[in-house]
Amino acid sequence: MNVHASALAKADQFDERTSAFASEVIGDLSQHPKRLSPKYFYDATGSDLFEQITLLPEYYPTRTELSILHEHGNAIASIIPRGAALVEFGAGATTKVRLLLKQSAFDAYVPVDISGDFLRAQAEALRQDFPALAVYPVAADFTAPFTLPEAVATMPKVGFFPGSTLGNFEPHEACRFLRSARDILGEGAQMVIGVDLEKDERVLYEAYNDRAGVTARFNLNVLHRINRELGGNFDTGAFTHRAIYNRDRHRIEMHLISRKAQTARILGRTFSFRAGESIHTENSYKYSLERFTALARGSGWTPRESWTDPASMFSVHALVASD
Ligand code: AVJ
């Protein structure tokens, strides 16, 4: 491809992504109740805010999962077959995968993420630090079917889905995702997956209502992003962050609440908000060990081993593809 062709391809891709964002935003804000998908939190600002969230004293998931991966490194390493390829679904910060790569011997690493630029930068850094590791980034939406690189076709596959990202899916979507991961990874594959657990409601509440207000900024960033990328005119100061634990549905819900009656224009369309009206921006499902293992079994996987921290805040599961 010459320079112009590649610039053109890049511009096309940009337009495609922006118009997918636009049509989804317009569709979701036309629903009753209004909603926005949590996948749009993660532009550069949102990814940076999320990294800050992972360091907050109230936000226990990241550090707890890391402590589990660290503590049970030997047990995890012992179930990884020789010469395996590690396939990570959604590759953000590389802290967790670096820990896994240090503890277990993998021949290849396949990070799969929608953000191609970020992915390639991370891949390059990993090649420097793990010279013996073959790194094959795949730029794709990991919630839809994609094909693995030919180079890993004959290697044993181990999926990696940390961070309790599964919690963003509705239970039926989580099932569909796990089935699709099994199809992509193939027969005999394994999966290492991090799942957040139900616990004291106050602990959950505080993890999503931190005192420094970083989670509020993270939530509100989606409106800033709509303003920036879609030329919207949201008065972002006229919305407040709300996160509550919905006990019946086992999930944290994040909302943006309109402080007053107001309108916002996006791409020539007007959306009206009543005072107190919500935009539902995220669900973060919490599982019990029993509910998660039942979900895994119903989605083509056999639970092999589970690990938790001493306070049972978070869990990491090793699954094997069922025949
Ligand atoms: C990245 C989806 C696991 O649900 O805890 C953090 C996102 N939202 N604080 C989570 C999030 C608000 C996070 N996940």
Tab-separated table of C-alpha atoms and ligand atoms in Angstrom:
chain	number	residue	atom	x	y	z
A	1	MET	CA	0.000	0.000	0.000
A	2	ASN	CA	1.402	3.462	-0.862
A	3	VAL	CA	1.290	6.390	1.538
A	4	HIS	CA	-1.891	7.861	0.080
A	5	ALA	CA	-3.726	4.569	0.077
A	6	SER	CA	-2.854	3.917	3.704
A	7	ALA	CA	-3.885	7.463	4.727
A	8	LEU	CA	-7.134	6.921	2.873
A	9	ALA	CA	-7.720	3.559	4.529
A	10	LYS	CA	-7.131	5.204	7.881
A	11	ALA	CA	-9.599	8.019	7.143
A	12	ASP	CA	-12.194	5.478	6.024
A	13	GLN	CA	-11.748	3.478	9.169
A	14	PHE	CA	-12.106	6.654	11.234
A	15	ASP	CA	-15.343	7.570	9.475
A	16	GLU	CA	-16.701	4.084	9.858
A	17	ARG	CA	-15.967	4.054	13.563
A	18	THR	CA	-17.388	7.527	14.113
A	19	SER	CA	-20.568	6.747	12.226
A	20	ALA	CA	-21.052	3.519	14.207
A	21	PHE	CA	-20.631	5.613	17.359
A	22	ALA	CA	-23.083	8.221	16.014
A	23	SER	CA	-25.810	5.777	15.061
A	24	GLU	CA	-25.508	3.851	18.308
A	25	VAL	CA	-25.644	7.044	20.403
A	26	ILE	CA	-28.690	8.330	18.529
A	27	GLY	CA	-30.428	4.954	18.801
A	28	ASP	CA	-29.640	4.555	22.502
A	29	LEU	CA	-30.734	8.086	23.472
A	30	SER	CA	-34.008	7.483	21.614
A	31	GLN	CA	-34.845	4.547	23.919
A	32	HIS	CA	-37.007	4.743	27.033
A	33	PRO	CA	-35.246	4.753	29.441
A	34	LYS	CA	-32.286	6.423	27.710
A	35	ARG	CA	-28.986	4.579	27.726
A	36	LEU	CA	-25.434	4.661	26.360
A	37	SER	CA	-23.092	1.676	25.908
A	38	PRO	CA	-20.181	1.419	28.377
A	39	LYS	CA	-17.853	0.518	25.507
A	40	TYR	CA	-17.852	4.226	24.571
A	41	PHE	CA	-16.239	5.220	27.867
A	42	TYR	CA	-12.826	4.297	26.527
A	43	ASP	CA	-11.494	7.073	24.312
A	44	ALA	CA	-7.992	8.321	25.271
A	45	THR	CA	-9.374	10.423	28.162
A	46	GLY	CA	-11.679	7.648	29.353
A	47	SER	CA	-8.923	5.024	29.240
A	48	ASP	CA	-6.725	7.345	31.259
A	49	LEU	CA	-9.514	7.938	33.799
A	50	PHE	CA	-10.074	4.187	34.030
A	51	GLU	CA	-6.367	3.682	34.791
A	52	GLN	CA	-6.799	6.231	37.614
A	53	ILE	CA	-9.854	4.315	38.884
A	54	THR	CA	-7.786	1.123	39.159
A	55	LEU	CA	-5.479	2.936	41.612
A	56	LEU	CA	-8.241	4.323	43.870
A	57	PRO	CA	-8.316	3.035	47.456
A	58	GLU	CA	-12.036	2.173	47.092
A	59	TYR	CA	-11.683	0.324	43.774
A	60	TYR	CA	-10.616	-3.151	44.933
A	61	PRO	CA	-11.048	-5.262	41.709
A	62	THR	CA	-7.784	-4.527	39.891
A	63	ARG	CA	-5.408	-4.909	42.791
A	64	THR	CA	-7.285	-7.923	44.140
A	65	GLU	CA	-7.215	-9.733	40.801
A	66	LEU	CA	-3.497	-8.995	40.465
A	67	SER	CA	-2.890	-10.409	43.943
A	68	ILE	CA	-4.783	-13.604	42.984
A	69	LEU	CA	-2.818	-13.993	39.729
A	70	HIS	CA	0.376	-13.457	41.704
A	71	GLU	CA	-0.495	-15.704	44.641
A	72	HIS	CA	-1.644	-18.593	42.442
A	73	GLY	CA	0.921	-18.112	39.681
A	74	ASN	CA	2.341	-21.622	40.119
A	75	ALA	CA	-1.078	-23.289	40.027
A	76	ILE	CA	-1.964	-21.320	36.880
A	77	ALA	CA	1.400	-22.104	35.254
A	78	SER	CA	0.926	-25.812	35.937
A	79	ILE	CA	-2.229	-26.032	33.811
A	80	ILE	CA	-0.762	-24.154	30.815
A	81	PRO	CA	0.309	-26.625	28.105
A	82	ARG	CA	3.769	-26.327	26.577
A	83	GLY	CA	4.033	-24.047	23.532
A	84	ALA	CA	0.634	-22.423	24.060
A	85	ALA	CA	-0.721	-19.176	22.615
A	86	LEU	CA	-2.337	-16.729	25.028
A	87	VAL	CA	-5.321	-14.923	23.455
A	88	GLU	CA	-6.439	-11.857	25.401
A	89	PHE	CA	-9.979	-10.575	24.784
A	90	GLY	CA	-9.774	-6.772	25.004
A	91	ALA	CA	-6.239	-5.618	25.739
A	92	GLY	CA	-5.927	-2.483	27.854
A	93	ALA	CA	-3.078	-2.013	30.317
A	94	THR	CA	-0.609	-4.903	30.084
A	95	THR	CA	0.080	-5.266	33.844
A	96	LYS	CA	-1.940	-8.476	34.241
A	97	VAL	CA	-0.793	-10.172	31.072
A	98	ARG	CA	2.835	-9.363	31.888
A	99	LEU	CA	2.397	-11.141	35.203
A	100	LEU	CA	0.916	-14.174	33.417
A	101	LEU	CA	3.659	-14.168	30.779
A	102	LYS	CA	6.358	-14.035	33.462
A	103	GLN	CA	4.847	-16.891	35.447
A	104	SER	CA	3.880	-19.253	32.614
A	105	ALA	CA	5.769	-20.192	29.463
A	106	PHE	CA	3.785	-19.073	26.405
A	107	ASP	CA	5.135	-19.176	22.858
A	108	ALA	CA	2.739	-16.578	21.482
A	109	TYR	CA	0.520	-13.739	22.648
A	110	VAL	CA	-2.522	-12.565	20.657
A	111	PRO	CA	-4.037	-9.352	22.073
A	112	VAL	CA	-7.438	-8.634	20.513
A	113	ASP	CA	-8.758	-5.107	20.795
A	114	ILE	CA	-10.847	-2.654	18.837
A	115	SER	CA	-8.307	0.139	19.331
A	116	GLY	CA	-5.636	-0.797	16.761
A	117	ASP	CA	-3.148	1.999	17.461
A	118	PHE	CA	-3.024	1.373	21.185
A	119	LEU	CA	-2.743	-2.355	20.498
A	120	ARG	CA	0.262	-1.981	18.210
A	121	ALA	CA	2.098	0.273	20.696
A	122	GLN	CA	1.538	-2.231	23.527
A	123	ALA	CA	2.584	-5.123	21.260
A	124	GLU	CA	5.876	-3.403	20.452
A	125	ALA	CA	6.639	-2.813	24.153
A	126	LEU	CA	5.913	-6.483	24.915
A	127	ARG	CA	8.218	-7.680	22.106
A	128	GLN	CA	11.019	-5.629	23.664
A	129	ASP	CA	10.449	-7.073	27.135
A	130	PHE	CA	9.735	-10.689	26.071
A	131	PRO	CA	12.063	-11.248	23.110
A	132	ALA	CA	11.235	-14.973	22.883
A	133	LEU	CA	7.500	-14.304	22.639
A	134	ALA	CA	5.760	-14.043	19.253
A	135	VAL	CA	3.175	-11.225	19.438
A	136	TYR	CA	0.318	-11.157	16.912
A	137	PRO	CA	-2.092	-8.282	17.612
A	138	VAL	CA	-5.585	-8.551	16.122
A	139	ALA	CA	-7.579	-5.322	15.702
A	140	ALA	CA	-11.165	-6.519	16.140
A	141	ASP	CA	-14.266	-6.152	18.276
A	142	PHE	CA	-13.820	-9.172	20.529
A	143	THR	CA	-17.576	-9.432	21.192
A	144	ALA	CA	-18.065	-10.457	17.537
A	145	PRO	CA	-16.509	-13.521	15.825
A	146	PHE	CA	-12.947	-12.960	14.508
A	147	THR	CA	-10.253	-15.295	13.176
A	148	LEU	CA	-7.023	-16.094	14.943
A	149	PRO	CA	-3.731	-15.509	13.105
A	150	GLU	CA	-2.616	-18.499	10.999
A	151	ALA	CA	0.667	-18.585	12.971
A	152	VAL	CA	-1.054	-19.846	16.133
A	153	ALA	CA	-3.320	-22.372	14.375
A	154	THR	CA	-1.518	-25.466	15.655
A	155	MET	CA	-0.666	-24.150	19.129
A	156	PRO	CA	-2.748	-25.015	22.216
A	157	LYS	CA	-4.923	-21.992	23.006
A	158	VAL	CA	-5.501	-20.265	26.333
A	159	GLY	CA	-8.008	-17.406	26.438
A	160	PHE	CA	-7.538	-14.581	28.930
A	161	PHE	CA	-10.400	-12.296	29.947
A	162	PRO	CA	-9.399	-10.436	33.114
A	163	GLY	CA	-10.839	-7.416	34.911
A	164	SER	CA	-14.398	-8.697	35.265
A	165	THR	CA	-15.189	-7.144	31.903
A	166	LEU	CA	-17.695	-10.013	31.658
A	167	GLY	CA	-19.693	-8.041	34.250
A	168	ASN	CA	-20.565	-5.437	31.604
A	169	PHE	CA	-22.594	-8.040	29.694
A	170	GLU	CA	-26.184	-8.977	30.398
A	171	PRO	CA	-26.238	-12.632	31.540
A	172	HIS	CA	-27.465	-13.812	28.095
A	173	GLU	CA	-24.727	-11.766	26.387
A	174	ALA	CA	-22.123	-13.224	28.765
A	175	CYS	CA	-23.296	-16.690	27.693
A	176	ARG	CA	-23.086	-15.741	24.014
A	177	PHE	CA	-19.597	-14.278	24.512
A	178	LEU	CA	-18.294	-17.403	26.282
A	179	ARG	CA	-19.723	-19.634	23.518
A	180	SER	CA	-18.131	-17.499	20.843
A	181	ALA	CA	-14.782	-17.490	22.693
A	182	ARG	CA	-14.970	-21.291	22.780
A	183	ASP	CA	-15.632	-21.418	19.018
A	184	ILE	CA	-12.768	-19.037	18.282
A	185	LEU	CA	-10.260	-20.811	20.548
A	186	GLY	CA	-11.332	-24.264	19.402
A	187	GLU	CA	-11.361	-27.758	20.849
A	188	GLY	CA	-9.228	-28.426	23.905
A	189	ALA	CA	-8.818	-24.723	24.644
A	190	GLN	CA	-8.640	-23.288	28.118
A	191	MET	CA	-9.699	-19.944	29.475
A	192	VAL	CA	-8.515	-17.851	32.427
A	193	ILE	CA	-11.190	-15.360	33.424
A	194	GLY	CA	-11.533	-12.787	36.208
A	195	VAL	CA	-14.978	-12.330	37.777
A	196	ASP	CA	-16.018	-9.855	40.456
A	197	LEU	CA	-17.998	-11.285	43.375
A	198	GLU	CA	-21.052	-10.201	45.343
A	199	LYS	CA	-20.145	-8.668	48.664
A	200	ASP	CA	-21.130	-6.127	51.302
A	201	GLU	CA	-23.168	-3.465	49.507
A	202	ARG	CA	-21.259	-0.605	51.096
A	203	VAL	CA	-17.990	-1.890	49.680
A	204	LEU	CA	-19.571	-2.110	46.227
A	205	TYR	CA	-21.179	1.306	46.558
A	206	GLU	CA	-17.926	2.994	47.534
A	207	ALA	CA	-15.971	1.332	44.723
A	208	TYR	CA	-18.236	3.169	42.240
A	209	ASN	CA	-18.665	6.374	44.295
A	210	ASP	CA	-15.055	7.192	45.144
A	211	ARG	CA	-14.344	10.227	47.281
A	212	ALA	CA	-11.984	11.789	44.734
A	213	GLY	CA	-14.761	11.791	42.119
A	214	VAL	CA	-12.754	9.976	39.439
A	215	THR	CA	-15.605	7.550	38.652
A	216	ALA	CA	-17.942	10.537	38.236
A	217	ARG	CA	-15.510	12.084	35.741
A	218	PHE	CA	-15.189	8.728	33.955
A	219	ASN	CA	-18.974	8.475	33.652
A	220	LEU	CA	-19.412	12.094	32.503
A	221	ASN	CA	-16.601	11.716	29.964
A	222	VAL	CA	-18.971	9.901	27.623
A	223	LEU	CA	-20.963	13.162	27.239
A	224	HIS	CA	-17.727	15.114	26.654
A	225	ARG	CA	-16.811	12.510	24.044
A	226	ILE	CA	-20.153	12.950	22.263
A	227	ASN	CA	-19.536	16.705	22.261
A	228	ARG	CA	-15.978	16.279	20.920
A	229	GLU	CA	-16.492	13.567	18.322
A	230	LEU	CA	-20.084	14.092	17.232
A	231	GLY	CA	-20.333	17.864	17.705
A	232	GLY	CA	-22.925	17.467	20.465
A	233	ASN	CA	-23.812	20.325	22.798
A	234	PHE	CA	-24.383	18.525	26.108
A	235	ASP	CA	-24.166	20.862	29.090
A	236	THR	CA	-22.014	18.355	30.974
A	237	GLY	CA	-22.255	20.373	34.203
A	238	ALA	CA	-26.021	19.813	34.175
A	239	PHE	CA	-25.676	16.023	34.660
A	240	THR	CA	-24.590	14.163	37.792
A	241	HIS	CA	-23.020	10.777	38.281
A	242	ARG	CA	-25.103	8.175	40.108
A	243	ALA	CA	-24.021	4.616	40.906
A	244	ILE	CA	-26.285	2.266	42.865
A	245	TYR	CA	-26.267	-1.445	43.681
A	246	ASN	CA	-29.322	-3.224	42.281
A	247	ARG	CA	-29.513	-6.171	44.668
A	248	ASP	CA	-32.263	-8.086	42.827
A	249	ARG	CA	-30.257	-8.072	39.619
A	250	HIS	CA	-26.836	-8.475	41.256
A	251	ARG	CA	-25.393	-5.443	39.526
A	252	ILE	CA	-23.948	-1.993	40.007
A	253	GLU	CA	-25.757	0.444	37.725
A	254	MET	CA	-24.208	3.707	36.630
A	255	HIS	CA	-26.425	6.544	35.482
A	256	LEU	CA	-26.053	10.160	34.425
A	257	ILE	CA	-28.905	12.157	35.931
A	258	SER	CA	-30.176	15.352	34.361
A	259	ARG	CA	-30.147	18.088	37.011
A	260	LYS	CA	-32.910	20.025	35.233
A	261	ALA	CA	-35.256	19.966	32.250
A	262	GLN	CA	-32.990	20.518	29.255
A	263	THR	CA	-32.253	19.549	25.666
A	264	ALA	CA	-29.092	18.426	23.893
A	265	ARG	CA	-28.460	18.476	20.154
A	266	ILE	CA	-26.400	15.786	18.408
A	267	LEU	CA	-25.951	15.737	14.622
A	268	GLY	CA	-29.087	17.739	13.996
A	269	ARG	CA	-31.229	15.764	16.416
A	270	THR	CA	-32.669	17.120	19.660
A	271	PHE	CA	-32.987	15.010	22.794
A	272	SER	CA	-35.102	16.267	25.705
A	273	PHE	CA	-34.450	15.448	29.325
A	274	ARG	CA	-36.801	15.851	32.271
A	275	ALA	CA	-35.350	17.022	35.581
A	276	GLY	CA	-34.082	13.865	37.298
A	277	GLU	CA	-34.188	11.778	34.108
A	278	SER	CA	-31.468	9.136	33.756
A	279	ILE	CA	-29.154	7.962	31.019
A	280	HIS	CA	-28.206	4.407	32.023
A	281	THR	CA	-24.505	4.127	31.120
A	282	GLU	CA	-23.258	0.868	32.616
A	283	ASN	CA	-24.102	-2.372	34.404
A	284	SER	CA	-21.381	-4.158	36.293
A	285	TYR	CA	-22.721	-7.610	37.228
A	286	LYS	CA	-21.424	-9.311	40.353
A	287	TYR	CA	-21.440	-13.101	40.547
A	288	SER	CA	-21.416	-15.768	43.209
A	289	LEU	CA	-19.001	-18.653	42.515
A	290	GLU	CA	-22.032	-20.875	41.966
A	291	ARG	CA	-23.754	-18.540	39.510
A	292	PHE	CA	-20.551	-18.057	37.534
A	293	THR	CA	-19.722	-21.769	37.292
A	294	ALA	CA	-23.320	-22.476	36.214
A	295	LEU	CA	-22.999	-19.771	33.528
A	296	ALA	CA	-19.693	-21.270	32.320
A	297	ARG	CA	-21.154	-24.800	32.171
A	298	GLY	CA	-24.122	-23.526	30.185
A	299	SER	CA	-21.778	-21.773	27.729
A	300	GLY	CA	-19.566	-24.642	26.563
A	301	TRP	CA	-16.919	-24.617	29.309
A	302	THR	CA	-16.076	-26.937	32.201
A	303	PRO	CA	-14.750	-25.198	35.319
A	304	ARG	CA	-11.345	-26.650	36.199
A	305	GLU	CA	-10.133	-24.563	39.122
A	306	SER	CA	-11.162	-21.311	40.872
A	307	TRP	CA	-9.103	-19.014	43.044
A	308	THR	CA	-10.162	-16.121	45.268
A	309	ASP	CA	-8.419	-13.704	47.640
A	310	PRO	CA	-8.714	-14.380	51.409
A	311	ALA	CA	-11.658	-11.960	51.744
A	312	SER	CA	-13.484	-13.461	48.692
A	313	MET	CA	-13.718	-10.119	46.953
A	314	PHE	CA	-12.791	-11.340	43.468
A	315	SER	CA	-12.330	-14.641	41.641
A	316	VAL	CA	-10.166	-16.049	38.863
A	317	HIS	CA	-11.338	-19.193	37.044
A	318	ALA	CA	-9.602	-21.706	34.824
A	319	LEU	CA	-12.068	-23.259	32.363
A	320	VAL	CA	-11.643	-26.046	29.800
A	321	ALA	CA	-13.659	-26.208	26.588
A	322	SER	CA	-16.309	-28.913	26.972
A	323	ASP	CA	-16.507	-31.475	24.119
B	1	AVJ	C1	-13.870	-2.444	33.368
B	1	AVJ	C2	-16.156	-3.051	33.351
B	1	AVJ	C3	-14.678	-4.077	34.902
B	1	AVJ	O1	-17.313	-2.605	35.996
B	1	AVJ	O2	-15.810	-2.223	37.502
B	1	AVJ	C4	-15.123	0.963	36.832
B	1	AVJ	C5	-15.635	-0.419	34.707
B	1	AVJ	N1	-16.961	1.391	35.808
B	1	AVJ	N2	-15.762	1.936	37.495
B	1	AVJ	C6	-16.190	-2.212	36.338
B	1	AVJ	C7	-15.895	0.618	35.767
B	1	AVJ	C8	-16.869	2.216	36.872
B	1	AVJ	C9	-15.215	-1.751	35.254
B	1	AVJ	N3	-15.002	-2.801	34.211
